[in-house]
mmCIF file of N, CA and C in Angstrom:
data_model
loop_
_atom_site.group_PDB
_atom_site.id
_atom_site.type_symbol
_atom_site.label_atom_id
_atom_site.label_comp_id
_atom_site.label_asym_id
_atom_site.label_seq_id
_atom_site.Cartn_x
_atom_site.Cartn_y
_atom_site.Cartn_z
ATOM 1 N N UNK A 7 0.844 -1.175 0.000
ATOM 2 C CA UNK A 7 0.000 0.000 0.000
ATOM 3 C C UNK A 7 0.889 1.237 0.000
ATOM 4 N N UNK A 8 0.536 2.197 -0.866
ATOM 5 C CA UNK A 8 1.281 3.455 -0.976
ATOM 6 C C UNK A 8 0.364 4.597 -0.562
ATOM 7 N N UNK A 9 0.971 5.632 0.023
ATOM 8 C CA UNK A 9 0.195 6.754 0.522
ATOM 9 C C UNK A 9 0.669 8.075 -0.071
ATOM 10 N N UNK A 10 -0.293 8.987 -0.243
ATOM 11 C CA UNK A 10 -0.021 10.369 -0.604
ATOM 12 C C UNK A 10 -0.610 11.232 0.502
ATOM 13 N N UNK A 11 0.253 11.935 1.228
ATOM 14 C CA UNK A 11 -0.201 12.775 2.333
ATOM 15 C C UNK A 11 -0.613 14.138 1.814
ATOM 16 N N UNK A 12 -1.776 14.577 2.218
ATOM 17 C CA UNK A 12 -2.303 15.880 1.840
ATOM 18 C C UNK A 12 -1.557 16.981 2.596
ATOM 19 N N UNK A 13 -1.727 18.215 2.166
ATOM 20 C CA UNK A 13 -1.040 19.356 2.785
ATOM 21 C C UNK A 13 -1.330 19.481 4.273
ATOM 22 N N UNK A 14 -2.500 19.082 4.728
ATOM 23 C CA UNK A 14 -2.839 19.262 6.138
ATOM 24 C C UNK A 14 -2.257 18.173 7.041
ATOM 25 N N UNK A 15 -1.479 17.272 6.463
ATOM 26 C CA UNK A 15 -0.839 16.228 7.254
ATOM 27 C C UNK A 15 0.594 16.648 7.595
ATOM 28 N N UNK A 16 1.008 16.435 8.845
ATOM 29 C CA UNK A 16 2.378 16.798 9.223
ATOM 30 C C UNK A 16 3.396 16.029 8.371
ATOM 31 N N UNK A 17 4.411 16.738 7.879
ATOM 32 C CA UNK A 17 5.408 16.102 7.017
ATOM 33 C C UNK A 17 6.187 15.010 7.748
ATOM 34 N N UNK A 18 6.307 15.105 9.048
ATOM 35 C CA UNK A 18 7.094 14.097 9.773
ATOM 36 C C UNK A 18 6.406 12.733 9.828
ATOM 37 N N UNK A 19 5.160 12.660 9.402
ATOM 38 C CA UNK A 19 4.481 11.367 9.328
ATOM 39 C C UNK A 19 5.043 10.532 8.179
ATOM 40 N N UNK A 20 5.497 11.186 7.103
ATOM 41 C CA UNK A 20 6.004 10.461 5.937
ATOM 42 C C UNK A 20 7.180 9.548 6.282
ATOM 43 N N UNK A 21 8.268 10.048 6.887
ATOM 44 C CA UNK A 21 9.370 9.132 7.194
ATOM 45 C C UNK A 21 8.987 8.046 8.202
ATOM 46 N N UNK A 22 8.065 8.347 9.091
ATOM 47 C CA UNK A 22 7.618 7.348 10.064
ATOM 48 C C UNK A 22 6.863 6.217 9.369
ATOM 49 N N UNK A 23 6.030 6.544 8.368
ATOM 50 C CA UNK A 23 5.336 5.514 7.590
ATOM 51 C C UNK A 23 6.337 4.704 6.759
ATOM 52 N N UNK A 24 7.291 5.408 6.149
ATOM 53 C CA UNK A 24 8.311 4.717 5.354
ATOM 54 C C UNK A 24 9.106 3.737 6.209
ATOM 55 N N UNK A 25 9.418 4.126 7.423
ATOM 56 C CA UNK A 25 10.170 3.252 8.326
ATOM 57 C C UNK A 25 9.390 1.982 8.648
ATOM 58 N N UNK A 26 8.079 2.034 8.495
ATOM 59 C CA UNK A 26 7.232 0.869 8.742
ATOM 60 C C UNK A 26 6.915 0.108 7.450
ATOM 61 N N UNK A 27 7.596 0.492 6.372
ATOM 62 C CA UNK A 27 7.481 -0.252 5.124
ATOM 63 C C UNK A 27 6.478 0.264 4.122
ATOM 64 N N UNK A 28 5.894 1.432 4.356
ATOM 65 C CA UNK A 28 4.905 1.990 3.435
ATOM 66 C C UNK A 28 5.533 3.068 2.561
ATOM 67 N N UNK A 29 5.507 2.901 1.236
ATOM 68 C CA UNK A 29 5.939 3.987 0.361
ATOM 69 C C UNK A 29 4.990 5.177 0.553
ATOM 70 N N UNK A 30 5.542 6.364 0.675
ATOM 71 C CA UNK A 30 4.716 7.537 0.958
ATOM 72 C C UNK A 30 5.359 8.778 0.360
ATOM 73 N N UNK A 31 4.492 9.667 -0.120
ATOM 74 C CA UNK A 31 4.927 10.990 -0.589
ATOM 75 C C UNK A 31 4.036 12.018 0.087
ATOM 76 N N UNK A 32 4.562 13.210 0.221
ATOM 77 C CA UNK A 32 3.780 14.340 0.725
ATOM 78 C C UNK A 32 3.589 15.288 -0.448
ATOM 79 N N UNK A 33 2.382 15.834 -0.612
ATOM 80 C CA UNK A 33 2.116 16.698 -1.766
ATOM 81 C C UNK A 33 3.101 17.866 -1.839
ATOM 82 N N UNK A 34 3.544 18.354 -0.713
ATOM 83 C CA UNK A 34 4.514 19.465 -0.681
ATOM 84 C C UNK A 34 5.813 19.055 -1.373
ATOM 85 N N UNK A 35 6.228 17.801 -1.184
ATOM 86 C CA UNK A 35 7.510 17.335 -1.714
ATOM 87 C C UNK A 35 7.474 17.041 -3.211
ATOM 88 N N UNK A 36 6.295 16.974 -3.794
ATOM 89 C CA UNK A 36 6.192 16.683 -5.226
ATOM 90 C C UNK A 36 5.604 17.854 -6.012
ATOM 91 N N UNK A 37 5.684 19.039 -5.420
ATOM 92 C CA UNK A 37 5.268 20.249 -6.128
ATOM 93 C C UNK A 37 3.771 20.477 -6.199
ATOM 94 N N UNK A 38 3.000 19.844 -5.321
ATOM 95 C CA UNK A 38 1.546 20.002 -5.362
ATOM 96 C C UNK A 38 0.986 20.744 -4.150
ATOM 97 N N UNK A 39 1.805 21.559 -3.521
ATOM 98 C CA UNK A 39 1.376 22.264 -2.312
ATOM 99 C C UNK A 39 0.150 23.145 -2.559
ATOM 100 N N UNK A 40 0.028 23.690 -3.741
ATOM 101 C CA UNK A 40 -1.098 24.571 -4.063
ATOM 102 C C UNK A 40 -2.052 23.955 -5.087
ATOM 103 N N UNK A 41 -1.933 22.660 -5.293
ATOM 104 C CA UNK A 41 -2.766 21.982 -6.287
ATOM 105 C C UNK A 41 -4.206 21.871 -5.808
ATOM 106 N N UNK A 42 -5.104 21.741 -6.758
ATOM 107 C CA UNK A 42 -6.513 21.537 -6.419
ATOM 108 C C UNK A 42 -6.711 20.115 -5.907
ATOM 109 N N UNK A 43 -7.814 19.913 -5.201
ATOM 110 C CA UNK A 43 -8.135 18.572 -4.716
ATOM 111 C C UNK A 43 -8.270 17.597 -5.883
ATOM 112 N N UNK A 44 -8.838 18.035 -6.977
ATOM 113 C CA UNK A 44 -8.998 17.162 -8.144
ATOM 114 C C UNK A 44 -7.642 16.739 -8.718
ATOM 115 N N UNK A 45 -6.692 17.660 -8.745
ATOM 116 C CA UNK A 45 -5.353 17.332 -9.228
ATOM 117 C C UNK A 45 -4.689 16.315 -8.317
ATOM 118 N N UNK A 46 -4.853 16.495 -7.024
ATOM 119 C CA UNK A 46 -4.276 15.559 -6.059
ATOM 120 C C UNK A 46 -4.948 14.190 -6.188
ATOM 121 N N UNK A 47 -6.255 14.163 -6.374
ATOM 122 C CA UNK A 47 -6.960 12.888 -6.605
ATOM 123 C C UNK A 47 -6.407 12.179 -7.834
ATOM 124 N N UNK A 48 -6.235 12.911 -8.907
ATOM 125 C CA UNK A 48 -5.744 12.311 -10.148
ATOM 126 C C UNK A 48 -4.305 11.824 -9.989
ATOM 127 N N UNK A 49 -3.492 12.577 -9.269
ATOM 128 C CA UNK A 49 -2.106 12.170 -9.010
ATOM 129 C C UNK A 49 -2.074 10.862 -8.225
ATOM 130 N N UNK A 50 -2.887 10.776 -7.181
ATOM 131 C CA UNK A 50 -2.946 9.556 -6.370
ATOM 132 C C UNK A 50 -3.474 8.387 -7.188
ATOM 133 N N UNK A 51 -4.494 8.623 -7.987
ATOM 134 C CA UNK A 51 -5.078 7.560 -8.818
ATOM 135 C C UNK A 51 -4.014 7.005 -9.775
ATOM 136 N N UNK A 52 -3.312 7.881 -10.460
ATOM 137 C CA UNK A 52 -2.342 7.418 -11.465
ATOM 138 C C UNK A 52 -1.144 6.716 -10.829
ATOM 139 N N UNK A 53 -0.827 7.036 -9.565
ATOM 140 C CA UNK A 53 0.308 6.404 -8.878
ATOM 141 C C UNK A 53 -0.118 5.214 -8.018
ATOM 142 N N UNK A 54 -1.412 4.950 -7.945
ATOM 143 C CA UNK A 54 -1.893 3.838 -7.120
ATOM 144 C C UNK A 54 -1.748 4.100 -5.633
ATOM 145 N N UNK A 55 -1.918 5.357 -5.240
ATOM 146 C CA UNK A 55 -1.751 5.751 -3.841
ATOM 147 C C UNK A 55 -3.096 6.004 -3.170
ATOM 148 N N UNK A 56 -3.107 5.833 -1.861
ATOM 149 C CA UNK A 56 -4.238 6.216 -1.026
ATOM 150 C C UNK A 56 -3.939 7.591 -0.447
ATOM 151 N N UNK A 57 -4.889 8.507 -0.553
ATOM 152 C CA UNK A 57 -4.715 9.847 0.019
ATOM 153 C C UNK A 57 -4.994 9.781 1.513
ATOM 154 N N UNK A 58 -4.099 10.370 2.295
ATOM 155 C CA UNK A 58 -4.290 10.497 3.738
ATOM 156 C C UNK A 58 -4.473 11.977 4.022
ATOM 157 N N UNK A 59 -5.587 12.314 4.680
ATOM 158 C CA UNK A 59 -5.952 13.710 4.853
ATOM 159 C C UNK A 59 -6.807 13.911 6.094
ATOM 160 N N UNK A 60 -7.021 15.160 6.444
ATOM 161 C CA UNK A 60 -8.003 15.517 7.459
ATOM 162 C C UNK A 60 -9.139 16.315 6.813
ATOM 163 N N UNK A 61 -9.152 16.342 5.493
ATOM 164 C CA UNK A 61 -10.072 17.143 4.689
ATOM 165 C C UNK A 61 -11.221 16.273 4.175
ATOM 166 N N UNK A 62 -12.444 16.652 4.462
ATOM 167 C CA UNK A 62 -13.615 15.896 4.020
ATOM 168 C C UNK A 62 -13.917 16.072 2.531
ATOM 169 N N UNK A 63 -13.316 17.070 1.889
ATOM 170 C CA UNK A 63 -13.615 17.341 0.482
ATOM 171 C C UNK A 63 -13.308 16.165 -0.431
ATOM 172 N N UNK A 64 -12.260 15.418 -0.145
ATOM 173 C CA UNK A 64 -11.908 14.289 -1.006
ATOM 174 C C UNK A 64 -13.004 13.229 -0.998
ATOM 175 N N UNK A 65 -13.559 12.963 0.149
ATOM 176 C CA UNK A 65 -14.658 12.007 0.238
ATOM 177 C C UNK A 65 -15.852 12.461 -0.578
ATOM 178 N N UNK A 66 -16.157 13.745 -0.513
ATOM 179 C CA UNK A 66 -17.283 14.276 -1.286
ATOM 180 C C UNK A 66 -17.018 14.177 -2.781
ATOM 181 N N UNK A 67 -15.817 14.528 -3.204
ATOM 182 C CA UNK A 67 -15.492 14.444 -4.629
ATOM 183 C C UNK A 67 -15.625 13.010 -5.139
ATOM 184 N N UNK A 68 -15.122 12.063 -4.378
ATOM 185 C CA UNK A 68 -15.221 10.660 -4.796
ATOM 186 C C UNK A 68 -16.653 10.148 -4.755
ATOM 187 N N UNK A 69 -17.389 10.545 -3.758
ATOM 188 C CA UNK A 69 -18.768 10.077 -3.625
ATOM 189 C C UNK A 69 -19.602 10.466 -4.841
ATOM 190 N N UNK A 70 -19.380 11.657 -5.358
ATOM 191 C CA UNK A 70 -20.173 12.137 -6.482
ATOM 192 C C UNK A 70 -19.575 11.788 -7.837
ATOM 193 N N UNK A 71 -18.326 11.325 -7.854
ATOM 194 C CA UNK A 71 -17.663 11.034 -9.125
ATOM 195 C C UNK A 71 -18.067 9.690 -9.716
ATOM 196 N N UNK A 72 -18.423 8.744 -8.845
ATOM 197 C CA UNK A 72 -18.694 7.398 -9.312
ATOM 198 C C UNK A 72 -17.441 6.572 -9.491
ATOM 199 N N UNK A 73 -16.281 7.133 -9.145
ATOM 200 C CA UNK A 73 -15.007 6.428 -9.285
ATOM 201 C C UNK A 73 -14.765 5.499 -8.101
ATOM 202 N N UNK A 74 -14.010 4.434 -8.361
ATOM 203 C CA UNK A 74 -13.670 3.478 -7.311
ATOM 204 C C UNK A 74 -12.278 3.725 -6.718
ATOM 205 N N UNK A 75 -11.510 4.588 -7.337
ATOM 206 C CA UNK A 75 -10.157 4.884 -6.886
ATOM 207 C C UNK A 75 -9.874 6.357 -7.115
ATOM 208 N N UNK A 76 -8.998 6.970 -6.384
ATOM 209 C CA UNK A 76 -8.176 6.382 -5.338
ATOM 210 C C UNK A 76 -8.944 6.266 -4.034
ATOM 211 N N UNK A 77 -8.431 5.465 -3.154
ATOM 212 C CA UNK A 77 -9.005 5.413 -1.813
ATOM 213 C C UNK A 77 -8.556 6.646 -1.043
ATOM 214 N N UNK A 78 -9.350 6.988 -0.034
ATOM 215 C CA UNK A 78 -9.031 8.130 0.825
ATOM 216 C C UNK A 78 -9.181 7.697 2.272
ATOM 217 N N UNK A 79 -8.173 8.003 3.066
ATOM 218 C CA UNK A 79 -8.218 7.748 4.499
ATOM 219 C C UNK A 79 -8.279 9.114 5.182
ATOM 220 N N UNK A 80 -9.399 9.379 5.833
ATOM 221 C CA UNK A 80 -9.642 10.688 6.453
ATOM 222 C C UNK A 80 -9.502 10.561 7.963
ATOM 223 N N UNK A 81 -8.569 11.299 8.519
ATOM 224 C CA UNK A 81 -8.364 11.309 9.971
ATOM 225 C C UNK A 81 -9.211 12.414 10.579
ATOM 226 N N UNK A 82 -10.101 12.050 11.470
ATOM 227 C CA UNK A 82 -10.981 13.009 12.149
ATOM 228 C C UNK A 82 -10.704 12.928 13.647
ATOM 229 N N UNK A 83 -9.525 13.406 14.028
ATOM 230 C CA UNK A 83 -9.098 13.369 15.413
ATOM 231 C C UNK A 83 -8.735 14.800 15.799
ATOM 232 N N UNK A 84 -9.586 15.462 16.545
ATOM 233 C CA UNK A 84 -9.368 16.879 16.847
ATOM 234 C C UNK A 84 -8.243 17.102 17.853
ATOM 235 N N UNK A 85 -7.579 18.235 17.691
ATOM 236 C CA UNK A 85 -6.567 18.714 18.654
ATOM 237 C C UNK A 85 -5.591 17.620 19.078
ATOM 238 N N UNK A 86 -4.889 17.084 18.102
ATOM 239 C CA UNK A 86 -4.012 15.964 18.399
ATOM 240 C C UNK A 86 -2.611 16.223 17.845
ATOM 241 N N UNK A 87 -1.636 15.632 18.465
ATOM 242 C CA UNK A 87 -0.248 15.793 18.051
ATOM 243 C C UNK A 87 0.053 14.907 16.842
ATOM 244 N N UNK A 88 1.114 15.236 16.095
ATOM 245 C CA UNK A 88 1.520 14.366 14.990
ATOM 246 C C UNK A 88 1.806 12.935 15.455
ATOM 247 N N UNK A 89 2.367 12.787 16.653
ATOM 248 C CA UNK A 89 2.638 11.437 17.171
ATOM 249 C C UNK A 89 1.344 10.655 17.374
ATOM 250 N N UNK A 90 0.306 11.300 17.874
ATOM 251 C CA UNK A 90 -0.979 10.618 18.073
ATOM 252 C C UNK A 90 -1.628 10.304 16.730
ATOM 253 N N UNK A 91 -1.530 11.218 15.764
ATOM 254 C CA UNK A 91 -2.053 10.949 14.425
ATOM 255 C C UNK A 91 -1.387 9.701 13.843
ATOM 256 N N UNK A 92 -0.065 9.639 13.950
ATOM 257 C CA UNK A 92 0.659 8.490 13.430
ATOM 258 C C UNK A 92 0.259 7.216 14.158
ATOM 259 N N UNK A 93 0.156 7.291 15.456
ATOM 260 C CA UNK A 93 -0.234 6.122 16.244
ATOM 261 C C UNK A 93 -1.605 5.605 15.825
ATOM 262 N N UNK A 94 -2.554 6.510 15.695
ATOM 263 C CA UNK A 94 -3.920 6.112 15.318
ATOM 264 C C UNK A 94 -3.941 5.574 13.885
ATOM 265 N N UNK A 95 -3.164 6.182 13.014
ATOM 266 C CA UNK A 95 -3.055 5.725 11.635
ATOM 267 C C UNK A 95 -2.498 4.303 11.587
ATOM 268 N N UNK A 96 -1.464 4.040 12.359
ATOM 269 C CA UNK A 96 -0.855 2.706 12.377
ATOM 270 C C UNK A 96 -1.779 1.662 12.997
ATOM 271 N N UNK A 97 -2.631 2.069 13.922
ATOM 272 C CA UNK A 97 -3.636 1.162 14.475
ATOM 273 C C UNK A 97 -4.693 0.824 13.422
ATOM 274 N N UNK A 98 -5.053 1.808 12.621
ATOM 275 C CA UNK A 98 -6.159 1.648 11.671
ATOM 276 C C UNK A 98 -5.765 0.911 10.394
ATOM 277 N N UNK A 99 -4.568 1.146 9.886
ATOM 278 C CA UNK A 99 -4.192 0.603 8.576
ATOM 279 C C UNK A 99 -4.409 -0.905 8.468
ATOM 280 N N UNK A 100 -3.931 -1.720 9.411
ATOM 281 C CA UNK A 100 -4.170 -3.164 9.249
ATOM 282 C C UNK A 100 -5.648 -3.542 9.217
ATOM 283 N N UNK A 101 -6.472 -2.788 9.900
ATOM 284 C CA UNK A 101 -7.900 -3.086 9.957
ATOM 285 C C UNK A 101 -8.629 -2.734 8.654
ATOM 286 N N UNK A 102 -8.103 -1.752 7.932
ATOM 287 C CA UNK A 102 -8.810 -1.250 6.749
ATOM 288 C C UNK A 102 -8.028 -1.449 5.453
ATOM 289 N N UNK A 103 -6.896 -2.121 5.516
ATOM 290 C CA UNK A 103 -6.029 -2.272 4.344
ATOM 291 C C UNK A 103 -6.748 -2.914 3.162
ATOM 292 N N UNK A 104 -7.497 -3.964 3.419
ATOM 293 C CA UNK A 104 -8.199 -4.644 2.332
ATOM 294 C C UNK A 104 -9.214 -3.714 1.662
ATOM 295 N N UNK A 105 -9.920 -2.948 2.462
ATOM 296 C CA UNK A 105 -10.896 -2.000 1.913
ATOM 297 C C UNK A 105 -10.197 -0.921 1.094
ATOM 298 N N UNK A 106 -9.083 -0.399 1.601
ATOM 299 C CA UNK A 106 -8.347 0.627 0.871
ATOM 300 C C UNK A 106 -7.803 0.079 -0.442
ATOM 301 N N UNK A 107 -7.325 -1.152 -0.437
ATOM 302 C CA UNK A 107 -6.820 -1.764 -1.672
ATOM 303 C C UNK A 107 -7.921 -1.902 -2.715
ATOM 304 N N UNK A 108 -9.144 -2.168 -2.275
ATOM 305 C CA UNK A 108 -10.263 -2.345 -3.194
ATOM 306 C C UNK A 108 -10.929 -1.062 -3.635
ATOM 307 N N UNK A 109 -10.719 0.009 -2.903
ATOM 308 C CA UNK A 109 -11.355 1.298 -3.190
ATOM 309 C C UNK A 109 -12.358 1.657 -2.124
ATOM 310 N N UNK A 110 -12.007 2.619 -1.275
ATOM 311 C CA UNK A 110 -12.895 2.985 -0.168
ATOM 312 C C UNK A 110 -12.572 4.372 0.352
ATOM 313 N N UNK A 111 -13.555 4.917 1.033
ATOM 314 C CA UNK A 111 -13.359 6.099 1.861
ATOM 315 C C UNK A 111 -13.390 5.585 3.294
ATOM 316 N N UNK A 112 -12.311 5.800 4.018
ATOM 317 C CA UNK A 112 -12.208 5.343 5.395
ATOM 318 C C UNK A 112 -12.067 6.564 6.288
ATOM 319 N N UNK A 113 -12.937 6.649 7.277
ATOM 320 C CA UNK A 113 -12.861 7.739 8.248
ATOM 321 C C UNK A 113 -12.381 7.152 9.562
ATOM 322 N N UNK A 114 -11.228 7.639 10.002
ATOM 323 C CA UNK A 114 -10.624 7.175 11.244
ATOM 324 C C UNK A 114 -10.866 8.234 12.304
ATOM 325 N N UNK A 115 -11.580 7.825 13.346
ATOM 326 C CA UNK A 115 -11.830 8.717 14.477
ATOM 327 C C UNK A 115 -11.045 8.195 15.673
ATOM 328 N N UNK A 116 -11.189 8.844 16.801
ATOM 329 C CA UNK A 116 -10.411 8.477 17.979
ATOM 330 C C UNK A 116 -10.580 7.008 18.360
ATOM 331 N N UNK A 117 -11.795 6.498 18.314
ATOM 332 C CA UNK A 117 -12.039 5.120 18.760
ATOM 333 C C UNK A 117 -12.686 4.219 17.720
ATOM 334 N N UNK A 118 -12.939 4.726 16.527
ATOM 335 C CA UNK A 118 -13.617 3.930 15.513
ATOM 336 C C UNK A 118 -13.047 4.188 14.127
ATOM 337 N N UNK A 119 -13.368 3.268 13.221
ATOM 338 C CA UNK A 119 -13.091 3.434 11.794
ATOM 339 C C UNK A 119 -14.379 3.137 11.050
ATOM 340 N N UNK A 120 -14.744 4.015 10.147
ATOM 341 C CA UNK A 120 -15.917 3.776 9.295
ATOM 342 C C UNK A 120 -15.434 3.599 7.863
ATOM 343 N N UNK A 121 -15.960 2.599 7.191
ATOM 344 C CA UNK A 121 -15.539 2.279 5.827
ATOM 345 C C UNK A 121 -16.736 2.377 4.897
ATOM 346 N N UNK A 122 -16.563 3.101 3.808
ATOM 347 C CA UNK A 122 -17.557 3.162 2.733
ATOM 348 C C UNK A 122 -16.884 2.697 1.460
ATOM 349 N N UNK A 123 -17.337 1.595 0.916
ATOM 350 C CA UNK A 123 -16.751 1.025 -0.288
ATOM 351 C C UNK A 123 -17.091 1.891 -1.503
ATOM 352 N N UNK A 124 -16.124 2.078 -2.371
ATOM 353 C CA UNK A 124 -16.297 2.820 -3.615
ATOM 354 C C UNK A 124 -16.502 1.847 -4.768
ATOM 355 N N UNK A 125 -17.167 2.236 -5.832
ATOM 356 C CA UNK A 125 -17.930 3.473 -5.963
ATOM 357 C C UNK A 125 -19.257 3.380 -5.234
ATOM 358 N N UNK A 126 -19.798 4.522 -4.878
ATOM 359 C CA UNK A 126 -21.109 4.545 -4.254
ATOM 360 C C UNK A 126 -22.150 4.219 -5.302
ATOM 361 N N UNK A 127 -23.172 3.490 -4.892
ATOM 362 C CA UNK A 127 -24.261 3.155 -5.809
ATOM 363 C C UNK A 127 -25.026 4.414 -6.159
ATOM 364 N N UNK A 128 -25.318 4.571 -7.408
ATOM 365 C CA UNK A 128 -26.121 5.712 -7.856
ATOM 366 C C UNK A 128 -27.589 5.356 -7.772
ATOM 367 N N UNK A 129 -28.364 6.304 -7.261
ATOM 368 C CA UNK A 129 -29.811 6.085 -7.199
ATOM 369 C C UNK A 129 -30.419 6.274 -8.562
ATOM 370 N N UNK A 130 -31.310 5.391 -8.928
ATOM 371 C CA UNK A 130 -31.989 5.549 -10.217
ATOM 372 C C UNK A 130 -33.260 6.354 -10.004
ATOM 373 N N UNK A 131 -33.652 6.994 -11.036
ATOM 374 C CA UNK A 131 -34.915 7.683 -10.903
ATOM 375 C C UNK A 131 -34.845 9.024 -11.389
#
């Protein structure tokens, strides 16, 4: 599993993930610090990466796009240190890895993980 960290993610999470065997890039390091969410989605899709973010916009874009990839892992942990974010991320990844590999929006909160498989079913009518 490969990750693309959004701008709102602390850069020090990248080397910590790499040390645990996960290929990871930060948008700042690849010249996308000011890129649109759609550009970041397309970059992650073409590289086979899961976006890690605290931004709900990616989930909304994917929900309405009908696309199954890229997966997005959204951390919803308020007022927390980078160390706690990393800890919670490392707790969650093994639990949701299969879903992320298949295409999903995963919301990681302090004590729970919610998974929505992509693509979302479109309502007919």
